[in-house]
Coordinates of C-alpha atoms and ligand atoms in Angstrom, one line a residue:
M1 CA 0.0 0.0 0.0
E2 CA 1.4 3.4 -1.0
L3 CA 0.9 6.3 1.4
I4 CA 0.9 9.7 -0.3
K5 CA 0.6 11.8 2.8
D6 CA 3.4 12.9 5.0
L7 CA 3.9 11.2 8.3
P8 CA 2.8 14.1 10.5
E9 CA -0.4 14.3 8.6
I10 CA -0.9 10.5 9.0
Y11 CA -0.3 10.8 12.7
E12 CA -2.9 13.6 13.0
E13 CA -5.4 11.5 11.0
F14 CA -5.0 8.6 13.5
A15 CA -5.4 11.1 16.3
E16 CA -8.8 12.1 14.8
Q17 CA -9.8 8.5 14.2
R18 CA -12.0 8.2 17.3
K19 CA -14.1 11.2 16.2
K20 CA -14.2 10.0 12.6
S21 CA -15.5 6.6 13.7
F22 CA -18.6 8.2 15.3
L23 CA -20.1 8.3 11.8
G24 CA -18.7 4.8 11.1
I25 CA -20.4 3.3 14.1
K26 CA -23.7 5.0 13.2
S27 CA -23.6 3.5 9.7
L28 CA -22.8 0.1 11.0
K29 CA -25.7 0.4 13.4
E30 CA -28.0 1.3 10.5
K31 CA -26.8 -1.8 8.6
G32 CA -27.8 -3.9 11.6
V33 CA -24.3 -4.8 12.7
P34 CA -24.3 -5.6 16.4
I35 CA -22.2 -3.2 18.5
V36 CA -20.4 -4.3 21.6
G37 CA -19.0 -1.6 23.9
V38 CA -16.0 -2.4 26.1
F39 CA -13.6 -0.8 28.6
C40 CA -10.8 -3.2 29.3
T41 CA -7.9 -5.1 27.7
Y42 CA -9.0 -8.3 29.3
F43 CA -12.0 -8.4 27.0
P44 CA -11.7 -11.3 24.4
Q45 CA -12.5 -9.3 21.3
E46 CA -12.4 -12.4 19.1
I47 CA -15.8 -13.7 20.4
P48 CA -18.0 -10.8 19.2
A49 CA -15.7 -10.4 16.1
A50 CA -16.5 -14.0 15.2
M51 CA -20.2 -13.2 14.8
G52 CA -19.4 -10.0 12.8
A53 CA -20.1 -7.6 15.6
A54 CA -18.2 -4.3 15.9
V55 CA -16.2 -4.0 19.1
V56 CA -15.7 -0.4 20.3
G57 CA -13.8 1.1 23.2
L58 CA -16.1 3.3 25.3
C59 CA -15.3 6.9 26.2
S60 CA -13.5 7.0 29.6
T61 CA -10.5 9.4 29.3
S62 CA -11.9 12.9 29.7
D63 CA -12.7 14.9 32.8
E64 CA -15.7 16.5 31.0
T65 CA -18.2 14.1 32.5
I66 CA -16.6 13.7 35.9
P67 CA -18.8 16.4 37.7
D68 CA -21.9 14.5 36.6
A69 CA -20.4 11.2 37.8
E70 CA -19.5 12.7 41.2
K71 CA -23.2 13.3 41.9
D72 CA -23.5 9.5 42.1
L73 CA -20.1 8.2 42.8
P74 CA -17.4 9.1 45.4
R75 CA -15.1 11.9 44.5
N76 CA -12.0 10.0 45.6
L77 CA -12.4 7.3 42.9
C78 CA -10.1 6.7 39.8
P79 CA -10.9 9.3 37.1
L80 CA -11.2 6.5 34.5
I81 CA -14.1 5.0 36.4
K82 CA -15.8 8.3 37.0
S83 CA -15.3 9.4 33.4
S84 CA -16.7 6.1 32.1
Y85 CA -19.8 6.3 34.3
G86 CA -20.2 10.0 33.5
F87 CA -20.2 9.4 29.8
A88 CA -22.9 6.7 30.2
K89 CA -25.0 8.8 32.5
T90 CA -24.9 11.9 30.3
D91 CA -25.2 10.0 27.1
K92 CA -22.3 11.9 25.7
C93 CA -20.4 8.9 24.4
P94 CA -21.7 8.0 20.9
F95 CA -20.2 4.6 21.1
F96 CA -22.1 3.9 24.4
Y97 CA -25.3 5.3 22.7
F98 CA -25.0 2.9 19.8
S99 CA -23.9 -0.1 21.8
D100 CA -26.3 -3.0 22.0
L101 CA -24.4 -4.5 24.8
V102 CA -21.7 -3.2 27.2
V103 CA -19.3 -5.7 28.6
G104 CA -17.2 -5.2 31.8
E105 CA -14.9 -7.5 33.7
T106 CA -14.3 -7.9 37.5
T107 CA -10.9 -6.1 37.4
C108 CA -10.5 -3.5 40.2
D109 CA -13.1 -2.9 42.9
G110 CA -14.1 0.5 41.7
K111 CA -14.7 -0.6 38.1
K112 CA -16.7 -3.7 39.0
K113 CA -18.9 -1.8 41.4
M114 CA -19.5 1.0 38.8
Y115 CA -20.7 -1.6 36.3
E116 CA -23.6 -2.4 38.7
Y117 CA -24.9 1.2 38.1
L118 CA -24.1 1.2 34.4
A119 CA -26.8 -1.4 34.0
N120 CA -29.3 1.4 34.7
F121 CA -28.5 2.9 31.3
K122 CA -27.7 -0.1 29.0
P123 CA -27.7 -3.9 29.0
V124 CA -24.5 -4.8 30.7
H125 CA -22.7 -8.2 30.9
V126 CA -19.9 -8.6 33.4
M127 CA -17.3 -11.3 32.9
E128 CA -15.9 -12.7 36.0
L129 CA -12.2 -12.3 35.8
P130 CA -10.1 -14.3 38.3
N131 CA -7.5 -12.3 40.2
R132 CA -4.8 -15.0 39.9
Q133 CA -3.1 -16.3 36.8
S134 CA -3.3 -19.9 38.1
E135 CA -4.4 -23.0 36.2
D136 CA -7.7 -22.9 38.0
G137 CA -8.0 -19.2 37.1
C138 CA -7.5 -20.0 33.5
T139 CA -10.2 -22.7 33.6
M140 CA -12.5 -20.2 35.2
Y141 CA -11.8 -17.6 32.6
K142 CA -12.2 -20.1 29.8
N143 CA -15.7 -21.0 31.2
E144 CA -16.5 -17.2 31.4
I145 CA -15.6 -16.8 27.7
I146 CA -17.9 -19.7 26.8
R147 CA -20.6 -18.2 29.0
F148 CA -20.1 -14.8 27.2
K149 CA -20.4 -16.5 23.8
K150 CA -23.7 -18.0 24.9
V151 CA -24.9 -14.6 26.0
L152 CA -24.1 -13.2 22.6
E153 CA -25.8 -16.1 20.8
E154 CA -29.0 -15.7 22.8
K155 CA -29.1 -11.9 22.6
F156 CA -28.4 -11.7 18.9
K157 CA -30.0 -15.0 17.8
V158 CA -26.9 -16.3 16.2
I159 CA -24.6 -19.3 16.4
I160 CA -20.9 -18.6 16.9
T161 CA -18.8 -21.5 15.6
E162 CA -15.3 -22.4 16.5
D163 CA -14.2 -21.9 12.9
Q164 CA -15.5 -18.4 13.1
I165 CA -13.6 -17.8 16.3
R166 CA -10.4 -19.3 14.8
A167 CA -10.7 -16.9 11.8
A168 CA -11.2 -13.9 14.2
I169 CA -8.1 -15.0 16.2
K170 CA -6.1 -15.0 13.0
E171 CA -7.4 -11.6 12.0
R172 CA -6.7 -10.0 15.4
N173 CA -3.3 -11.6 15.6
R174 CA -2.4 -10.1 12.2
E175 CA -3.4 -6.7 13.5
R176 CA -1.3 -7.3 16.6
E177 CA 1.7 -8.2 14.5
A178 CA 1.3 -5.0 12.5
L179 CA 1.1 -2.9 15.7
K180 CA 4.1 -4.7 17.1
R181 CA 6.1 -3.9 14.0
L182 CA 5.2 -0.3 14.4
Y183 CA 6.1 0.1 18.1
K184 CA 9.2 -2.0 17.7
L185 CA 10.6 0.7 15.4
M186 CA 11.2 2.7 18.5
K187 CA 14.0 0.3 19.3
K188 CA 16.1 2.5 17.0
D189 CA 18.3 5.0 18.7
P190 CA 17.8 7.9 18.0
A191 CA 14.0 7.3 17.9
P192 CA 12.2 7.6 14.6
M193 CA 9.2 9.5 16.0
L194 CA 7.8 11.0 19.2
G195 CA 6.0 8.7 21.6
D196 CA 3.1 11.1 21.3
D197 CA 2.8 10.3 17.5
L198 CA 3.3 6.6 18.1
Y199 CA 0.4 6.7 20.7
K200 CA -1.8 8.5 18.2
V201 CA -1.5 5.6 15.8
L202 CA -1.9 2.9 18.5
Y203 CA -4.9 4.6 20.0
G204 CA -6.5 5.5 16.6
A205 CA -6.1 2.0 15.3
T206 CA -8.5 0.7 18.0
F207 CA -11.2 2.7 16.4
K208 CA -10.7 1.2 12.9
F209 CA -13.4 -1.4 12.5
D210 CA -11.9 -3.1 9.4
K211 CA -9.0 -4.9 11.0
K212 CA -7.6 -6.3 7.8
Q213 CA -7.4 -2.8 6.2
S214 CA -6.0 -1.3 9.5
A215 CA -3.2 -3.9 9.5
L216 CA -2.3 -3.0 5.9
E217 CA -2.3 0.7 6.7
I218 CA 0.0 0.2 9.7
Y219 CA 2.5 -1.9 7.6
A220 CA 2.5 0.9 5.0
I221 CA 3.3 3.5 7.8
C222 CA 6.1 1.3 9.1
D223 CA 7.6 1.1 5.6
K224 CA 7.4 4.9 5.3
I225 CA 9.0 5.4 8.7
E226 CA 11.8 3.0 7.9
K227 CA 12.5 4.7 4.5
E228 CA 12.6 8.1 6.1
Y229 CA 14.8 6.9 8.9
E230 CA 17.3 5.6 6.3
E231 CA 17.3 9.0 4.7
G232 CA 18.2 10.6 8.0
N233 CA 14.7 11.8 9.0
H234 CA 14.4 11.0 12.7
L235 CA 14.5 12.7 16.0
E236 CA 17.7 14.0 17.5
K237 CA 19.2 11.9 20.4
R238 CA 17.0 12.3 23.5
P239 CA 16.7 10.6 26.9
R240 CA 14.6 7.4 26.2
I241 CA 11.7 6.8 28.6
M242 CA 9.5 3.8 29.2
I243 CA 6.0 4.5 30.5
T244 CA 4.3 1.9 32.7
G245 CA 1.3 1.9 35.0
S246 CA -2.3 3.1 34.4
P247 CA -3.5 3.9 30.9
V248 CA -2.4 7.3 29.6
S249 CA -5.0 8.1 26.9
G250 CA -7.0 11.3 26.8
G251 CA -6.6 13.6 29.8
A252 CA -3.6 11.5 31.1
S253 CA -1.7 12.0 27.8
K254 CA -0.4 15.2 29.4
V255 CA 2.3 12.9 30.9
I256 CA 3.6 12.0 27.5
K257 CA 3.6 15.6 26.6
A258 CA 5.4 16.6 29.7
I259 CA 8.2 14.1 29.0
E260 CA 8.6 15.1 25.4
D261 CA 8.2 18.9 25.9
N262 CA 11.0 18.7 28.3
G263 CA 13.4 16.9 25.9
G264 CA 12.7 13.2 26.4
V265 CA 11.1 10.7 24.1
V266 CA 8.7 7.9 25.2
V267 CA 10.2 4.9 23.3
V268 CA 7.9 2.3 24.8
F269 CA 4.5 2.1 26.4
E270 CA 4.3 -1.0 28.6
N271 CA 0.8 -0.1 29.9
C272 CA -2.7 -0.7 28.3
G273 CA -2.9 1.0 25.0
G274 CA 0.7 -0.1 24.4
A275 CA 2.5 -3.4 24.7
K276 CA 0.3 -4.7 27.5
S277 CA -2.7 -4.9 25.1
V278 CA -0.8 -6.1 22.0
E279 CA 2.4 -8.0 22.7
E280 CA 1.2 -11.5 23.2
L281 CA -0.6 -13.3 20.4
V282 CA -3.3 -15.9 20.8
D283 CA -2.0 -19.4 20.2
E284 CA -3.4 -20.3 16.7
Q285 CA -2.2 -24.0 17.1
N286 CA -4.2 -24.7 20.2
P287 CA -7.2 -26.9 19.1
D288 CA -9.2 -25.5 22.0
V289 CA -10.0 -22.0 20.9
Y290 CA -11.5 -21.0 24.3
E291 CA -8.4 -22.2 26.2
A292 CA -6.2 -20.3 23.8
L293 CA -8.1 -17.1 24.4
A294 CA -8.3 -17.6 28.1
K295 CA -4.5 -18.2 28.4
R296 CA -3.7 -15.1 26.3
Y297 CA -6.0 -12.7 28.0
L298 CA -5.5 -13.9 31.5
N299 CA -1.8 -13.5 31.0
I300 CA -2.2 -9.7 30.8
G301 CA -0.1 -8.0 33.5
C302 CA -2.6 -5.7 35.1
S303 CA -2.2 -4.7 38.7
C304 CA -5.6 -6.2 39.5
M305 CA -3.8 -9.6 39.4
S306 CA -2.2 -10.7 42.6
P307 CA 0.6 -11.5 42.3
N308 CA 1.3 -9.9 39.0
P309 CA 4.4 -11.6 37.5
S310 CA 3.4 -10.9 33.9
R311 CA 3.9 -7.1 34.4
Y312 CA 7.5 -7.7 35.6
K313 CA 8.2 -10.2 32.8
L314 CA 6.9 -7.8 30.1
M315 CA 8.8 -4.9 31.6
G316 CA 12.0 -6.8 31.7
Q317 CA 11.6 -7.9 28.1
L318 CA 10.8 -4.4 27.0
I319 CA 13.7 -2.8 28.9
E320 CA 16.1 -5.2 27.2
E321 CA 14.6 -4.5 23.8
F322 CA 14.1 -0.8 23.9
R323 CA 17.0 0.2 26.2
P324 CA 15.2 3.1 28.0
D325 CA 17.3 5.5 30.1
A326 CA 14.5 5.7 32.7
V327 CA 11.1 4.4 33.6
V328 CA 8.0 6.6 34.5
D329 CA 5.3 4.8 36.4
V330 CA 1.9 6.5 36.0
V331 CA -0.8 6.0 38.6
L332 CA -4.3 7.4 38.1
Q333 CA -5.5 9.1 41.3
A334 CA -7.1 6.6 43.7
C335 CA -6.0 3.6 41.7
H336 CA -4.9 1.5 44.7
T337 CA -3.6 -1.5 42.8
Y338 CA -1.2 0.4 40.6
N339 CA -0.3 2.6 43.5
V340 CA 0.5 -0.3 45.8
E341 CA 2.5 -2.0 43.0
T342 CA 4.8 1.1 42.6
I343 CA 7.2 0.0 45.3
G344 CA 7.7 -3.4 43.7
I345 CA 8.2 -1.8 40.3
K346 CA 10.6 0.7 41.7
R347 CA 12.7 -2.0 43.2
F348 CA 12.6 -4.0 40.0
V349 CA 13.6 -1.1 37.8
T350 CA 16.3 0.4 40.1
E351 CA 17.7 -2.9 41.6
T352 CA 17.5 -5.3 38.7
Y353 CA 18.0 -2.9 35.8
H354 CA 19.8 0.0 37.6
L355 CA 17.6 2.5 35.9
P356 CA 16.2 5.8 37.3
Y357 CA 12.5 5.5 38.2
M358 CA 9.8 8.0 38.8
S359 CA 6.2 7.4 39.9
L360 CA 3.6 10.1 39.5
E361 CA 0.0 10.3 40.4
T362 CA -2.3 12.2 38.2
D363 CA -5.8 12.6 36.9
Y364 CA -7.5 13.9 33.7
S365 CA -7.5 17.6 34.7
V366 CA -5.1 20.3 33.6
S367 CA -4.5 21.5 37.1
D368 CA -1.1 19.7 37.6
I369 CA 0.4 20.3 34.2
G370 CA 2.8 23.0 35.6
Q371 CA 3.9 20.7 38.4
L372 CA 4.3 17.7 36.0
N373 CA 6.5 19.9 33.7
T374 CA 8.7 21.0 36.7
R375 CA 9.2 17.4 37.9
M376 CA 9.8 16.0 34.5
A377 CA 12.3 18.7 33.6
A378 CA 14.3 18.0 36.8
F379 CA 14.1 14.2 36.2
L380 CA 15.3 14.4 32.6
E381 CA 18.0 16.8 33.5
M382 CA 19.7 14.2 35.7
L383 CA 19.7 11.5 33.0
Ligands
BJ8_401 S1 -6.2 -4.5 32.0 S2 -5.0 -1.4 33.4 S3 -7.7 -1.5 31.0 S4 -8.2 -2.7 34.4 S5 -6.6 2.9 36.6 S6 -9.9 1.5 36.4 S7 -7.1 -0.5 37.5 S8 -8.5 2.1 39.5 S9 -7.7 0.9 33.8 FE1 -7.3 -1.0 33.2 FE2 -8.1 -3.3 32.2 FE3 -6.1 -3.3 33.9 FE4 -5.7 -2.4 31.5 FE5 -9.1 0.5 38.1 FE6 -6.7 1.5 38.3 FE7 -8.6 3.0 37.5 FE8 -7.7 1.1 35.9

């Protein structure tokens, strides 16, 4: 695929993709395509994809709807949870509006309790996610995936076959491979692009409903970046940063900006939205498609798992691959699980890898941007 546009224009188009897909989802709805709204990386996308449904990430990353949410929910709750609820309550998320079914998982306490109230606005199905990545946990999640498949079959009066699931697994794996090729380009030093631009593509791609086409586009972008890199078009040398912790989309993307406005470059996102959501493929050789899905999804290293070895494993792998100069651990305010995990992550980063580490707590507001910039400038200065 030939890309005629320049890279900055392509990045901006991906940044606009969420808004552009408002119309896309409307037209899918008019054609009778079932719409499934989701919030979390643990959601096994292949099951609804197998029946031809569109899967869409629901709005949850802006502080615009938080005052409305705080009328019902406690103020000292994670902004992601308040924002999600606020969008549903105020009907300001077009994806929520068009969703036939909203699916949540029993991840952190705040989220799973919030889903109880979300059911006042939409049909909600909650998947029971175990908190341990044990063999029993895997069997339990496999059964949950089968239960979810039955819920879809009953609700939409369809039969979902294993062959359809297998095809969906292949399609999503091809998309994952394309996204991996893109973010692995950041192993180059100096980096080929800003982390902010990389994130625009990673985030925008989740709002492309034609996954085959999306994978082709991403491969074409990779080719273009590589060609430009060979011609000497890349960033100057900058301190290389890994971001880990809570998701940094929307309001929390100010952290990426603070790093890059102060001279650093985010070369790898370990958190959801980055490698945590994409890195591991579903095993296409496993004859048991449900087990293959359960294993892949349950292996995600979110702090709601206890213990959480997958996070350390992925971080170690990414540190070795991307050679960051430091790690920034982002905690969304009142996220107890990521907050408690900071001490373990700090020890891991500083004692095992001897890298500088910073944890910071933030929300979706603009109130701490000045403070973030000051802290980041001082942190980058010492690298
Ligand atoms: S798999 S990171 S998308 S749960 S930040 S709502 S954990 S209090 S966003 Fe997440 Fe799934 Fe995990 Fe990823 Fe709770 Fe923490 Fe808020 Fe969080």
